[in-house]
Amino acid sequence: MKSNRKDITLQIKNITVMHPHFKEAFYGICSLVEQSANSGIPLGASVVAPSGVGKTHLINTIVNKYSQSTDLLDPRSAVVVVSAASTPSSGSLIDRILQELGHPPGIRTTRLQDLRQSILVKAFQERSVKLLIIDEFQHLFRGNRGISSNEMTDLLKEIMDKACVPIVVFGTDELGDLEQLDRQFASRLPARYQMRPFSRGEEWKGFLQTFAGECTLININVIKTLEKQIYQSCSGYLRTLKFIVVAAVEVAIADNTDVVNKDCFAKAFAKVFGASNSMKNPFI
């Protein structure tokens, strides 16, 4: 093998195919960031995507774009990414953002809340943060979150207004209409994007063809002729697709070959889903 397992696995993990839903969300968010910077009026968005369709990969792609194009000493702060806690509060969100910006955890008391918010806004300004991404935002729609949700949206409105930082929230299908939380907050995040699993069709075939072409360290061209079987095994979910492709690559590497074949996928399916899985192995 000319390339080692780690390099091949990393390349597959990082393959980015600009399929329509991904492309619309990526370029739409980038456009909002640029528009916010040029106008001084921050605008944000929400992205709804079930687990496994590429939400995390989209976030990483956005982070990489702005990390590479910034002049900051610490390019990681160009885009700040945090996740909303399972029991979200404005205090927990402030802590998470400040830690991402390099501040030590603070003492969380009501008396210090306003001070910590001021420190947070100042940190955004000093670091020239271009975008704040909040993942798992669907947590704000669970149960009776009236008071905590209001505190969270008030904090986020303050960040947008005082630090002039656009905010994009990501969540699963539980992420409802933002107007349910706060009409003023919703007006600041007018764009909404949705990512779904692939349906089997020409778009799916085109995706696999592009995906195979992006993998240059090992030959996985067989996925173009196995599109039906691969769809049956992953149901159009990209995370599962990458699991299966990586597992098939590992089989090929163990066999000391640079070409992944159907038999590799048959063994990979058994490896990923287990011998007792009720789903029939589509590669046999």
PDB file of C-alpha atoms in Angstrom:
ATOM      1  CA  MET A   1       0.000   0.000   0.000  1.00  0.00           C
ATOM      2  CA  LYS A   2       1.343   3.406  -0.998  1.00  0.00           C
ATOM      3  CA  SER A   3      -0.721   5.241   1.636  1.00  0.00           C
ATOM      4  CA  ASN A   4      -1.309   4.229   5.216  1.00  0.00           C
ATOM      5  CA  ARG A   5      -4.656   3.500   6.829  1.00  0.00           C
ATOM      6  CA  LYS A   6      -4.749   6.763   8.785  1.00  0.00           C
ATOM      7  CA  ASP A   7      -4.209   8.954   5.715  1.00  0.00           C
ATOM      8  CA  ILE A   8      -6.869   7.126   3.699  1.00  0.00           C
ATOM      9  CA  THR A   9      -9.418   7.194   6.510  1.00  0.00           C
ATOM     10  CA  LEU A  10      -8.806  10.916   7.090  1.00  0.00           C
ATOM     11  CA  GLN A  11      -9.238  11.687   3.405  1.00  0.00           C
ATOM     12  CA  ILE A  12     -12.556   9.815   3.254  1.00  0.00           C
ATOM     13  CA  LYS A  13     -13.757  11.508   6.427  1.00  0.00           C
ATOM     14  CA  ASN A  14     -12.959  14.955   5.008  1.00  0.00           C
ATOM     15  CA  ILE A  15     -14.399  14.441   1.521  1.00  0.00           C
ATOM     16  CA  THR A  16     -16.828  17.276   0.828  1.00  0.00           C
ATOM     17  CA  VAL A  17     -19.301  16.916  -2.012  1.00  0.00           C
ATOM     18  CA  MET A  18     -21.287  20.069  -2.660  1.00  0.00           C
ATOM     19  CA  HIS A  19     -24.610  18.352  -3.257  1.00  0.00           C
ATOM     20  CA  PRO A  20     -27.623  20.722  -3.572  1.00  0.00           C
ATOM     21  CA  HIS A  21     -28.744  20.858   0.100  1.00  0.00           C
ATOM     22  CA  PHE A  22     -25.187  21.150   1.407  1.00  0.00           C
ATOM     23  CA  LYS A  23     -24.282  23.746  -1.216  1.00  0.00           C
ATOM     24  CA  GLU A  24     -27.374  25.860  -0.548  1.00  0.00           C
ATOM     25  CA  ALA A  25     -26.718  25.938   3.212  1.00  0.00           C
ATOM     26  CA  PHE A  26     -22.951  26.492   2.929  1.00  0.00           C
ATOM     27  CA  TYR A  27     -23.046  29.340   0.415  1.00  0.00           C
ATOM     28  CA  GLY A  28     -26.157  30.820   2.008  1.00  0.00           C
ATOM     29  CA  ILE A  29     -24.470  31.034   5.419  1.00  0.00           C
ATOM     30  CA  CYS A  30     -21.251  32.418   3.914  1.00  0.00           C
ATOM     31  CA  SER A  31     -23.296  35.067   2.109  1.00  0.00           C
ATOM     32  CA  LEU A  32     -24.987  36.070   5.375  1.00  0.00           C
ATOM     33  CA  VAL A  33     -21.593  36.392   7.089  1.00  0.00           C
ATOM     34  CA  GLU A  34     -20.262  38.649   4.331  1.00  0.00           C
ATOM     35  CA  GLN A  35     -23.469  40.674   4.164  1.00  0.00           C
ATOM     36  CA  SER A  36     -23.408  41.167   7.939  1.00  0.00           C
ATOM     37  CA  ALA A  37     -19.796  42.356   7.861  1.00  0.00           C
ATOM     38  CA  ASN A  38     -20.410  44.771   4.977  1.00  0.00           C
ATOM     39  CA  SER A  39     -23.661  46.249   6.254  1.00  0.00           C
ATOM     40  CA  GLY A  40     -22.981  46.244   9.990  1.00  0.00           C
ATOM     41  CA  ILE A  41     -26.397  44.615  10.445  1.00  0.00           C
ATOM     42  CA  PRO A  42     -25.927  40.983  11.530  1.00  0.00           C
ATOM     43  CA  LEU A  43     -28.284  38.438   9.999  1.00  0.00           C
ATOM     44  CA  GLY A  44     -28.372  34.759  10.892  1.00  0.00           C
ATOM     45  CA  ALA A  45     -30.008  31.484   9.962  1.00  0.00           C
ATOM     46  CA  SER A  46     -31.240  28.144  11.207  1.00  0.00           C
ATOM     47  CA  VAL A  47     -30.285  24.758   9.790  1.00  0.00           C
ATOM     48  CA  VAL A  48     -32.518  21.732  10.363  1.00  0.00           C
ATOM     49  CA  ALA A  49     -31.007  18.311   9.758  1.00  0.00           C
ATOM     50  CA  PRO A  50     -31.547  14.846  11.239  1.00  0.00           C
ATOM     51  CA  SER A  51     -28.532  13.137  12.735  1.00  0.00           C
ATOM     52  CA  GLY A  52     -26.235  11.549  10.176  1.00  0.00           C
ATOM     53  CA  VAL A  53     -26.890  13.663   7.070  1.00  0.00           C
ATOM     54  CA  GLY A  54     -23.758  15.837   7.257  1.00  0.00           C
ATOM     55  CA  LYS A  55     -24.633  18.604   9.742  1.00  0.00           C
ATOM     56  CA  THR A  56     -21.333  18.351  11.621  1.00  0.00           C
ATOM     57  CA  HIS A  57     -19.417  18.186   8.340  1.00  0.00           C
ATOM     58  CA  LEU A  58     -21.156  21.363   7.175  1.00  0.00           C
ATOM     59  CA  ILE A  59     -20.155  23.127  10.414  1.00  0.00           C
ATOM     60  CA  ASN A  60     -16.542  21.973  10.025  1.00  0.00           C
ATOM     61  CA  THR A  61     -16.483  23.147   6.400  1.00  0.00           C
ATOM     62  CA  ILE A  62     -17.668  26.610   7.437  1.00  0.00           C
ATOM     63  CA  VAL A  63     -15.095  26.757  10.253  1.00  0.00           C
ATOM     64  CA  ASN A  64     -12.298  25.708   7.876  1.00  0.00           C
ATOM     65  CA  LYS A  65     -13.252  28.367   5.332  1.00  0.00           C
ATOM     66  CA  TYR A  66     -13.014  31.244   7.794  1.00  0.00           C
ATOM     67  CA  SER A  67     -10.074  29.838   9.744  1.00  0.00           C
ATOM     68  CA  GLN A  68      -7.993  29.785   6.557  1.00  0.00           C
ATOM     69  CA  SER A  69      -9.023  33.252   5.389  1.00  0.00           C
ATOM     70  CA  THR A  70      -8.462  35.190   8.609  1.00  0.00           C
ATOM     71  CA  ASP A  71      -5.480  37.247   9.745  1.00  0.00           C
ATOM     72  CA  LEU A  72      -6.170  36.538  13.422  1.00  0.00           C
ATOM     73  CA  LEU A  73      -3.360  35.187  15.604  1.00  0.00           C
ATOM     74  CA  ASP A  74      -5.732  32.425  16.677  1.00  0.00           C
ATOM     75  CA  PRO A  75      -7.752  31.591  13.539  1.00  0.00           C
ATOM     76  CA  ARG A  76      -9.973  29.196  15.497  1.00  0.00           C
ATOM     77  CA  SER A  77     -11.775  32.183  17.010  1.00  0.00           C
ATOM     78  CA  ALA A  78     -12.891  33.413  13.577  1.00  0.00           C
ATOM     79  CA  VAL A  79     -15.897  31.119  14.018  1.00  0.00           C
ATOM     80  CA  VAL A  80     -17.041  30.105  17.493  1.00  0.00           C
ATOM     81  CA  VAL A  81     -18.922  26.800  17.735  1.00  0.00           C
ATOM     82  CA  VAL A  82     -20.743  25.643  20.857  1.00  0.00           C
ATOM     83  CA  SER A  83     -23.558  23.213  21.616  1.00  0.00           C
ATOM     84  CA  ALA A  84     -26.637  24.095  23.626  1.00  0.00           C
ATOM     85  CA  ALA A  85     -26.825  22.087  26.831  1.00  0.00           C
ATOM     86  CA  SER A  86     -29.543  19.456  27.237  1.00  0.00           C
ATOM     87  CA  THR A  87     -31.018  21.758  29.908  1.00  0.00           C
ATOM     88  CA  PRO A  88     -30.049  25.087  28.320  1.00  0.00           C
ATOM     89  CA  SER A  89     -29.624  28.331  30.212  1.00  0.00           C
ATOM     90  CA  SER A  90     -28.024  31.664  29.420  1.00  0.00           C
ATOM     91  CA  GLY A  91     -25.394  31.025  32.108  1.00  0.00           C
ATOM     92  CA  SER A  92     -24.301  27.681  30.642  1.00  0.00           C
ATOM     93  CA  LEU A  93     -24.163  29.198  27.146  1.00  0.00           C
ATOM     94  CA  ILE A  94     -21.999  32.111  28.354  1.00  0.00           C
ATOM     95  CA  ASP A  95     -19.618  29.625  30.018  1.00  0.00           C
ATOM     96  CA  ARG A  96     -19.301  27.526  26.870  1.00  0.00           C
ATOM     97  CA  ILE A  97     -18.676  30.492  24.586  1.00  0.00           C
ATOM     98  CA  LEU A  98     -16.134  32.092  26.927  1.00  0.00           C
ATOM     99  CA  GLN A  99     -14.235  28.794  27.161  1.00  0.00           C
ATOM    100  CA  GLU A 100     -14.151  28.588  23.351  1.00  0.00           C
ATOM    101  CA  LEU A 101     -12.686  32.100  23.374  1.00  0.00           C
ATOM    102  CA  GLY A 102     -10.002  31.068  25.840  1.00  0.00           C
ATOM    103  CA  HIS A 103     -11.491  32.441  29.055  1.00  0.00           C
ATOM    104  CA  PRO A 104     -11.439  30.273  32.196  1.00  0.00           C
ATOM    105  CA  PRO A 105     -14.796  29.127  33.605  1.00  0.00           C
ATOM    106  CA  GLY A 106     -16.336  31.830  35.782  1.00  0.00           C
ATOM    107  CA  ILE A 107     -18.329  31.727  38.982  1.00  0.00           C
ATOM    108  CA  ARG A 108     -21.960  31.584  37.932  1.00  0.00           C
ATOM    109  CA  THR A 109     -24.040  33.894  40.115  1.00  0.00           C
ATOM    110  CA  THR A 110     -26.895  36.238  39.313  1.00  0.00           C
ATOM    111  CA  ARG A 111     -24.844  39.179  40.606  1.00  0.00           C
ATOM    112  CA  LEU A 112     -22.083  38.490  38.090  1.00  0.00           C
ATOM    113  CA  GLN A 113     -24.354  37.627  35.140  1.00  0.00           C
ATOM    114  CA  ASP A 114     -24.376  41.128  33.647  1.00  0.00           C
ATOM    115  CA  LEU A 115     -20.600  41.414  34.068  1.00  0.00           C
ATOM    116  CA  ARG A 116     -20.019  38.084  32.334  1.00  0.00           C
ATOM    117  CA  GLN A 117     -22.272  39.126  29.465  1.00  0.00           C
ATOM    118  CA  SER A 118     -20.239  42.322  29.075  1.00  0.00           C
ATOM    119  CA  ILE A 119     -17.005  40.302  29.088  1.00  0.00           C
ATOM    120  CA  LEU A 120     -18.497  38.003  26.452  1.00  0.00           C
ATOM    121  CA  VAL A 121     -19.498  40.843  24.135  1.00  0.00           C
ATOM    122  CA  LYS A 122     -16.078  42.471  24.558  1.00  0.00           C
ATOM    123  CA  ALA A 123     -14.353  39.166  23.786  1.00  0.00           C
ATOM    124  CA  PHE A 124     -16.302  38.858  20.529  1.00  0.00           C
ATOM    125  CA  GLN A 125     -15.259  42.369  19.549  1.00  0.00           C
ATOM    126  CA  GLU A 126     -11.595  41.902  20.493  1.00  0.00           C
ATOM    127  CA  ARG A 127     -11.328  38.571  18.650  1.00  0.00           C
ATOM    128  CA  SER A 128     -13.096  39.908  15.542  1.00  0.00           C
ATOM    129  CA  VAL A 129     -15.390  36.869  15.572  1.00  0.00           C
ATOM    130  CA  LYS A 130     -17.134  36.506  12.220  1.00  0.00           C
ATOM    131  CA  LEU A 131     -19.791  33.958  13.162  1.00  0.00           C
ATOM    132  CA  LEU A 132     -21.291  32.194  16.174  1.00  0.00           C
ATOM    133  CA  ILE A 133     -22.655  28.687  15.533  1.00  0.00           C
ATOM    134  CA  ILE A 134     -24.860  27.011  18.149  1.00  0.00           C
ATOM    135  CA  ASP A 135     -25.497  23.304  17.619  1.00  0.00           C
ATOM    136  CA  GLU A 136     -28.218  21.189  19.255  1.00  0.00           C
ATOM    137  CA  PHE A 137     -30.490  24.229  19.395  1.00  0.00           C
ATOM    138  CA  GLN A 138     -33.529  21.925  19.367  1.00  0.00           C
ATOM    139  CA  HIS A 139     -33.050  21.599  23.135  1.00  0.00           C
ATOM    140  CA  LEU A 140     -34.751  24.973  23.518  1.00  0.00           C
ATOM    141  CA  PHE A 141     -37.955  23.460  22.099  1.00  0.00           C
ATOM    142  CA  ARG A 142     -38.203  20.602  24.605  1.00  0.00           C
ATOM    143  CA  GLY A 143     -40.618  20.758  27.505  1.00  0.00           C
ATOM    144  CA  ASN A 144     -41.565  23.956  29.315  1.00  0.00           C
ATOM    145  CA  ARG A 145     -38.555  26.170  28.655  1.00  0.00           C
ATOM    146  CA  GLY A 146     -40.297  29.557  28.871  1.00  0.00           C
ATOM    147  CA  ILE A 147     -37.989  31.455  31.243  1.00  0.00           C
ATOM    148  CA  SER A 148     -34.713  29.842  30.188  1.00  0.00           C
ATOM    149  CA  SER A 149     -35.579  30.215  26.492  1.00  0.00           C
ATOM    150  CA  ASN A 150     -36.314  33.921  26.957  1.00  0.00           C
ATOM    151  CA  GLU A 151     -33.011  34.408  28.771  1.00  0.00           C
ATOM    152  CA  MET A 152     -31.157  32.588  25.991  1.00  0.00           C
ATOM    153  CA  THR A 153     -32.744  34.529  23.149  1.00  0.00           C
ATOM    154  CA  ASP A 154     -32.219  37.835  25.013  1.00  0.00           C
ATOM    155  CA  LEU A 155     -28.520  36.972  25.374  1.00  0.00           C
ATOM    156  CA  LEU A 156     -28.185  36.046  21.710  1.00  0.00           C
ATOM    157  CA  LYS A 157     -29.940  39.236  20.602  1.00  0.00           C
ATOM    158  CA  GLU A 158     -27.475  41.229  22.714  1.00  0.00           C
ATOM    159  CA  ILE A 159     -24.508  39.426  21.140  1.00  0.00           C
ATOM    160  CA  MET A 160     -25.811  40.148  17.643  1.00  0.00           C
ATOM    161  CA  ASP A 161     -26.635  43.784  18.351  1.00  0.00           C
ATOM    162  CA  LYS A 162     -23.607  44.824  20.424  1.00  0.00           C
ATOM    163  CA  ALA A 163     -20.883  42.617  18.913  1.00  0.00           C
ATOM    164  CA  CYS A 164     -22.368  42.660  15.386  1.00  0.00           C
ATOM    165  CA  VAL A 165     -21.890  38.890  15.094  1.00  0.00           C
ATOM    166  CA  PRO A 166     -24.304  36.812  12.986  1.00  0.00           C
ATOM    167  CA  ILE A 167     -25.600  33.631  14.599  1.00  0.00           C
ATOM    168  CA  VAL A 168     -26.515  30.339  12.929  1.00  0.00           C
ATOM    169  CA  VAL A 169     -28.342  27.708  14.957  1.00  0.00           C
ATOM    170  CA  PHE A 170     -28.292  24.025  14.023  1.00  0.00           C
ATOM    171  CA  GLY A 171     -30.660  21.333  15.224  1.00  0.00           C
ATOM    172  CA  THR A 172     -32.565  18.162  14.489  1.00  0.00           C
ATOM    173  CA  ASP A 173     -36.171  18.070  13.272  1.00  0.00           C
ATOM    174  CA  GLU A 174     -37.263  19.144  16.768  1.00  0.00           C
ATOM    175  CA  LEU A 175     -35.924  22.611  15.921  1.00  0.00           C
ATOM    176  CA  GLY A 176     -39.196  24.372  15.211  1.00  0.00           C
ATOM    177  CA  ASP A 177     -40.130  27.841  14.056  1.00  0.00           C
ATOM    178  CA  LEU A 178     -37.946  30.317  15.951  1.00  0.00           C
ATOM    179  CA  GLU A 179     -40.945  32.629  16.331  1.00  0.00           C
ATOM    180  CA  GLN A 180     -42.234  30.137  18.905  1.00  0.00           C
ATOM    181  CA  LEU A 181     -39.337  31.250  21.105  1.00  0.00           C
ATOM    182  CA  ASP A 182     -39.027  34.952  20.360  1.00  0.00           C
ATOM    183  CA  ARG A 183     -40.356  36.941  17.400  1.00  0.00           C
ATOM    184  CA  GLN A 184     -37.569  39.545  17.605  1.00  0.00           C
ATOM    185  CA  PHE A 185     -34.915  36.826  17.720  1.00  0.00           C
ATOM    186  CA  ALA A 186     -36.527  35.064  14.753  1.00  0.00           C
ATOM    187  CA  SER A 187     -36.424  38.292  12.742  1.00  0.00           C
ATOM    188  CA  ARG A 188     -32.636  38.363  13.185  1.00  0.00           C
ATOM    189  CA  LEU A 189     -32.321  34.810  11.787  1.00  0.00           C
ATOM    190  CA  PRO A 190     -34.555  35.007   8.687  1.00  0.00           C
ATOM    191  CA  ALA A 191     -32.866  32.304   6.584  1.00  0.00           C
ATOM    192  CA  ARG A 192     -33.752  28.650   7.109  1.00  0.00           C
ATOM    193  CA  TYR A 193     -32.010  25.692   5.480  1.00  0.00           C
ATOM    194  CA  GLN A 194     -32.817  22.009   5.569  1.00  0.00           C
ATOM    195  CA  MET A 195     -30.648  18.957   4.947  1.00  0.00           C
ATOM    196  CA  ARG A 196     -32.229  15.547   4.400  1.00  0.00           C
ATOM    197  CA  PRO A 197     -31.017  12.009   3.641  1.00  0.00           C
ATOM    198  CA  PHE A 198     -30.595  11.279  -0.063  1.00  0.00           C
ATOM    199  CA  SER A 199     -33.385   9.660  -2.009  1.00  0.00           C
ATOM    200  CA  ARG A 200     -32.215   7.035  -4.445  1.00  0.00           C
ATOM    201  CA  GLY A 201     -32.061   8.572  -7.894  1.00  0.00           C
ATOM    202  CA  GLU A 202     -29.823  10.532 -10.242  1.00  0.00           C
ATOM    203  CA  GLU A 203     -28.715  12.892  -7.477  1.00  0.00           C
ATOM    204  CA  TRP A 204     -27.580   9.928  -5.379  1.00  0.00           C
ATOM    205  CA  LYS A 205     -25.714   8.388  -8.315  1.00  0.00           C
ATOM    206  CA  GLY A 206     -24.026  11.700  -9.073  1.00  0.00           C
ATOM    207  CA  PHE A 207     -23.032  12.073  -5.438  1.00  0.00           C
ATOM    208  CA  LEU A 208     -21.361   8.640  -5.352  1.00  0.00           C
ATOM    209  CA  GLN A 209     -19.536   9.342  -8.615  1.00  0.00           C
ATOM    210  CA  THR A 210     -18.116  12.596  -7.242  1.00  0.00           C
ATOM    211  CA  PHE A 211     -17.341  10.981  -3.876  1.00  0.00           C
ATOM    212  CA  ALA A 212     -15.361   8.194  -5.582  1.00  0.00           C
ATOM    213  CA  GLY A 213     -13.413  10.733  -7.622  1.00  0.00           C
ATOM    214  CA  GLU A 214     -12.426  12.695  -4.501  1.00  0.00           C
ATOM    215  CA  CYS A 215     -10.801   9.626  -2.946  1.00  0.00           C
ATOM    216  CA  THR A 216      -7.331   9.583  -4.499  1.00  0.00           C
ATOM    217  CA  LEU A 217      -5.404   7.441  -2.005  1.00  0.00           C
ATOM    218  CA  ILE A 218      -7.263   4.205  -2.773  1.00  0.00           C
ATOM    219  CA  ASN A 219      -9.571   3.107  -5.597  1.00  0.00           C
ATOM    220  CA  ILE A 220     -13.211   3.048  -4.463  1.00  0.00           C
ATOM    221  CA  ASN A 221     -14.719   3.407  -7.942  1.00  0.00           C
ATOM    222  CA  VAL A 222     -16.769   0.268  -7.333  1.00  0.00           C
ATOM    223  CA  ILE A 223     -19.265   2.354  -5.356  1.00  0.00           C
ATOM    224  CA  LYS A 224     -20.527   3.769  -8.661  1.00  0.00           C
ATOM    225  CA  THR A 225     -21.674   0.302  -9.763  1.00  0.00           C
ATOM    226  CA  LEU A 226     -22.926  -0.681  -6.304  1.00  0.00           C
ATOM    227  CA  GLU A 227     -25.110   2.386  -5.791  1.00  0.00           C
ATOM    228  CA  LYS A 228     -28.262   0.298  -5.160  1.00  0.00           C
ATOM    229  CA  GLN A 229     -26.603  -1.947  -2.573  1.00  0.00           C
ATOM    230  CA  ILE A 230     -24.889   0.978  -0.874  1.00  0.00           C
ATOM    231  CA  TYR A 231     -28.170   2.871  -0.665  1.00  0.00           C
ATOM    232  CA  GLN A 232     -29.834  -0.181   0.865  1.00  0.00           C
ATOM    233  CA  SER A 233     -27.116  -0.297   3.508  1.00  0.00           C
ATOM    234  CA  CYS A 234     -27.119   3.412   4.467  1.00  0.00           C
ATOM    235  CA  SER A 235     -30.594   4.664   3.412  1.00  0.00           C
ATOM    236  CA  GLY A 236     -29.008   7.828   2.043  1.00  0.00           C
ATOM    237  CA  TYR A 237     -27.411   8.886   5.354  1.00  0.00           C
ATOM    238  CA  LEU A 238     -23.905  10.194   4.712  1.00  0.00           C
ATOM    239  CA  ARG A 239     -22.460   9.292   8.122  1.00  0.00           C
ATOM    240  CA  THR A 240     -23.425   5.640   7.618  1.00  0.00           C
ATOM    241  CA  LEU A 241     -22.079   5.755   4.062  1.00  0.00           C
ATOM    242  CA  LYS A 242     -18.673   6.880   5.314  1.00  0.00           C
ATOM    243  CA  PHE A 243     -18.694   4.188   8.029  1.00  0.00           C
ATOM    244  CA  ILE A 244     -19.264   1.515   5.393  1.00  0.00           C
ATOM    245  CA  VAL A 245     -16.727   2.915   2.917  1.00  0.00           C
ATOM    246  CA  VAL A 246     -14.055   3.189   5.628  1.00  0.00           C
ATOM    247  CA  ALA A 247     -14.790  -0.380   6.769  1.00  0.00           C
ATOM    248  CA  ALA A 248     -14.505  -1.640   3.167  1.00  0.00           C
ATOM    249  CA  VAL A 249     -11.212   0.227   2.765  1.00  0.00           C
ATOM    250  CA  GLU A 250      -9.888  -1.428   5.918  1.00  0.00           C
ATOM    251  CA  VAL A 251     -10.757  -4.831   4.438  1.00  0.00           C
ATOM    252  CA  ALA A 252      -8.886  -3.929   1.231  1.00  0.00           C
ATOM    253  CA  ILE A 253      -5.865  -2.729   3.212  1.00  0.00           C
ATOM    254  CA  ALA A 254      -5.834  -5.977   5.194  1.00  0.00           C
ATOM    255  CA  ASP A 255      -5.833  -7.828   1.859  1.00  0.00           C
ATOM    256  CA  ASN A 256      -2.937  -5.583   0.696  1.00  0.00           C
ATOM    257  CA  THR A 257      -4.769  -4.243  -2.345  1.00  0.00           C
ATOM    258  CA  ASP A 258      -5.286  -0.694  -3.648  1.00  0.00           C
ATOM    259  CA  VAL A 259      -8.704  -1.513  -5.115  1.00  0.00           C
ATOM    260  CA  VAL A 260     -11.876  -1.874  -3.028  1.00  0.00           C
ATOM    261  CA  ASN A 261     -14.283  -4.427  -4.510  1.00  0.00           C
ATOM    262  CA  LYS A 262     -17.740  -5.819  -3.817  1.00  0.00           C
ATOM    263  CA  ASP A 263     -16.395  -8.531  -1.533  1.00  0.00           C
ATOM    264  CA  CYS A 264     -14.776  -5.807   0.620  1.00  0.00           C
ATOM    265  CA  PHE A 265     -18.178  -4.192   1.040  1.00  0.00           C
ATOM    266  CA  ALA A 266     -19.810  -7.514   1.899  1.00  0.00           C
ATOM    267  CA  LYS A 267     -17.320  -8.009   4.717  1.00  0.00           C
ATOM    268  CA  ALA A 268     -17.606  -4.346   5.731  1.00  0.00           C
ATOM    269  CA  PHE A 269     -21.387  -4.592   6.017  1.00  0.00           C
ATOM    270  CA  ALA A 270     -21.094  -7.530   8.409  1.00  0.00           C
ATOM    271  CA  LYS A 271     -18.464  -5.610  10.358  1.00  0.00           C
ATOM    272  CA  VAL A 272     -20.506  -2.401  10.667  1.00  0.00           C
ATOM    273  CA  PHE A 273     -23.942  -3.913  11.335  1.00  0.00           C
ATOM    274  CA  GLY A 274     -23.000  -7.175  13.054  1.00  0.00           C
ATOM    275  CA  ALA A 275     -23.776 -10.761  12.160  1.00  0.00           C
ATOM    276  CA  SER A 276     -27.100 -10.760  14.029  1.00  0.00           C
ATOM    277  CA  ASN A 277     -28.557  -7.726  12.280  1.00  0.00           C
ATOM    278  CA  SER A 278     -31.984  -8.402  10.776  1.00  0.00           C
ATOM    279  CA  MET A 279     -31.122  -6.537   7.568  1.00  0.00           C
ATOM    280  CA  LYS A 280     -29.933  -8.810   4.749  1.00  0.00           C
ATOM    281  CA  ASN A 281     -26.423  -8.091   3.491  1.00  0.00           C
ATOM    282  CA  PRO A 282     -27.084  -6.400   0.123  1.00  0.00           C
ATOM    283  CA  PHE A 283     -23.562  -7.111  -1.137  1.00  0.00           C
ATOM    284  CA  ILE A 284     -23.966 -10.899  -1.076  1.00  0.00           C
TER     285      ILE A 284
END
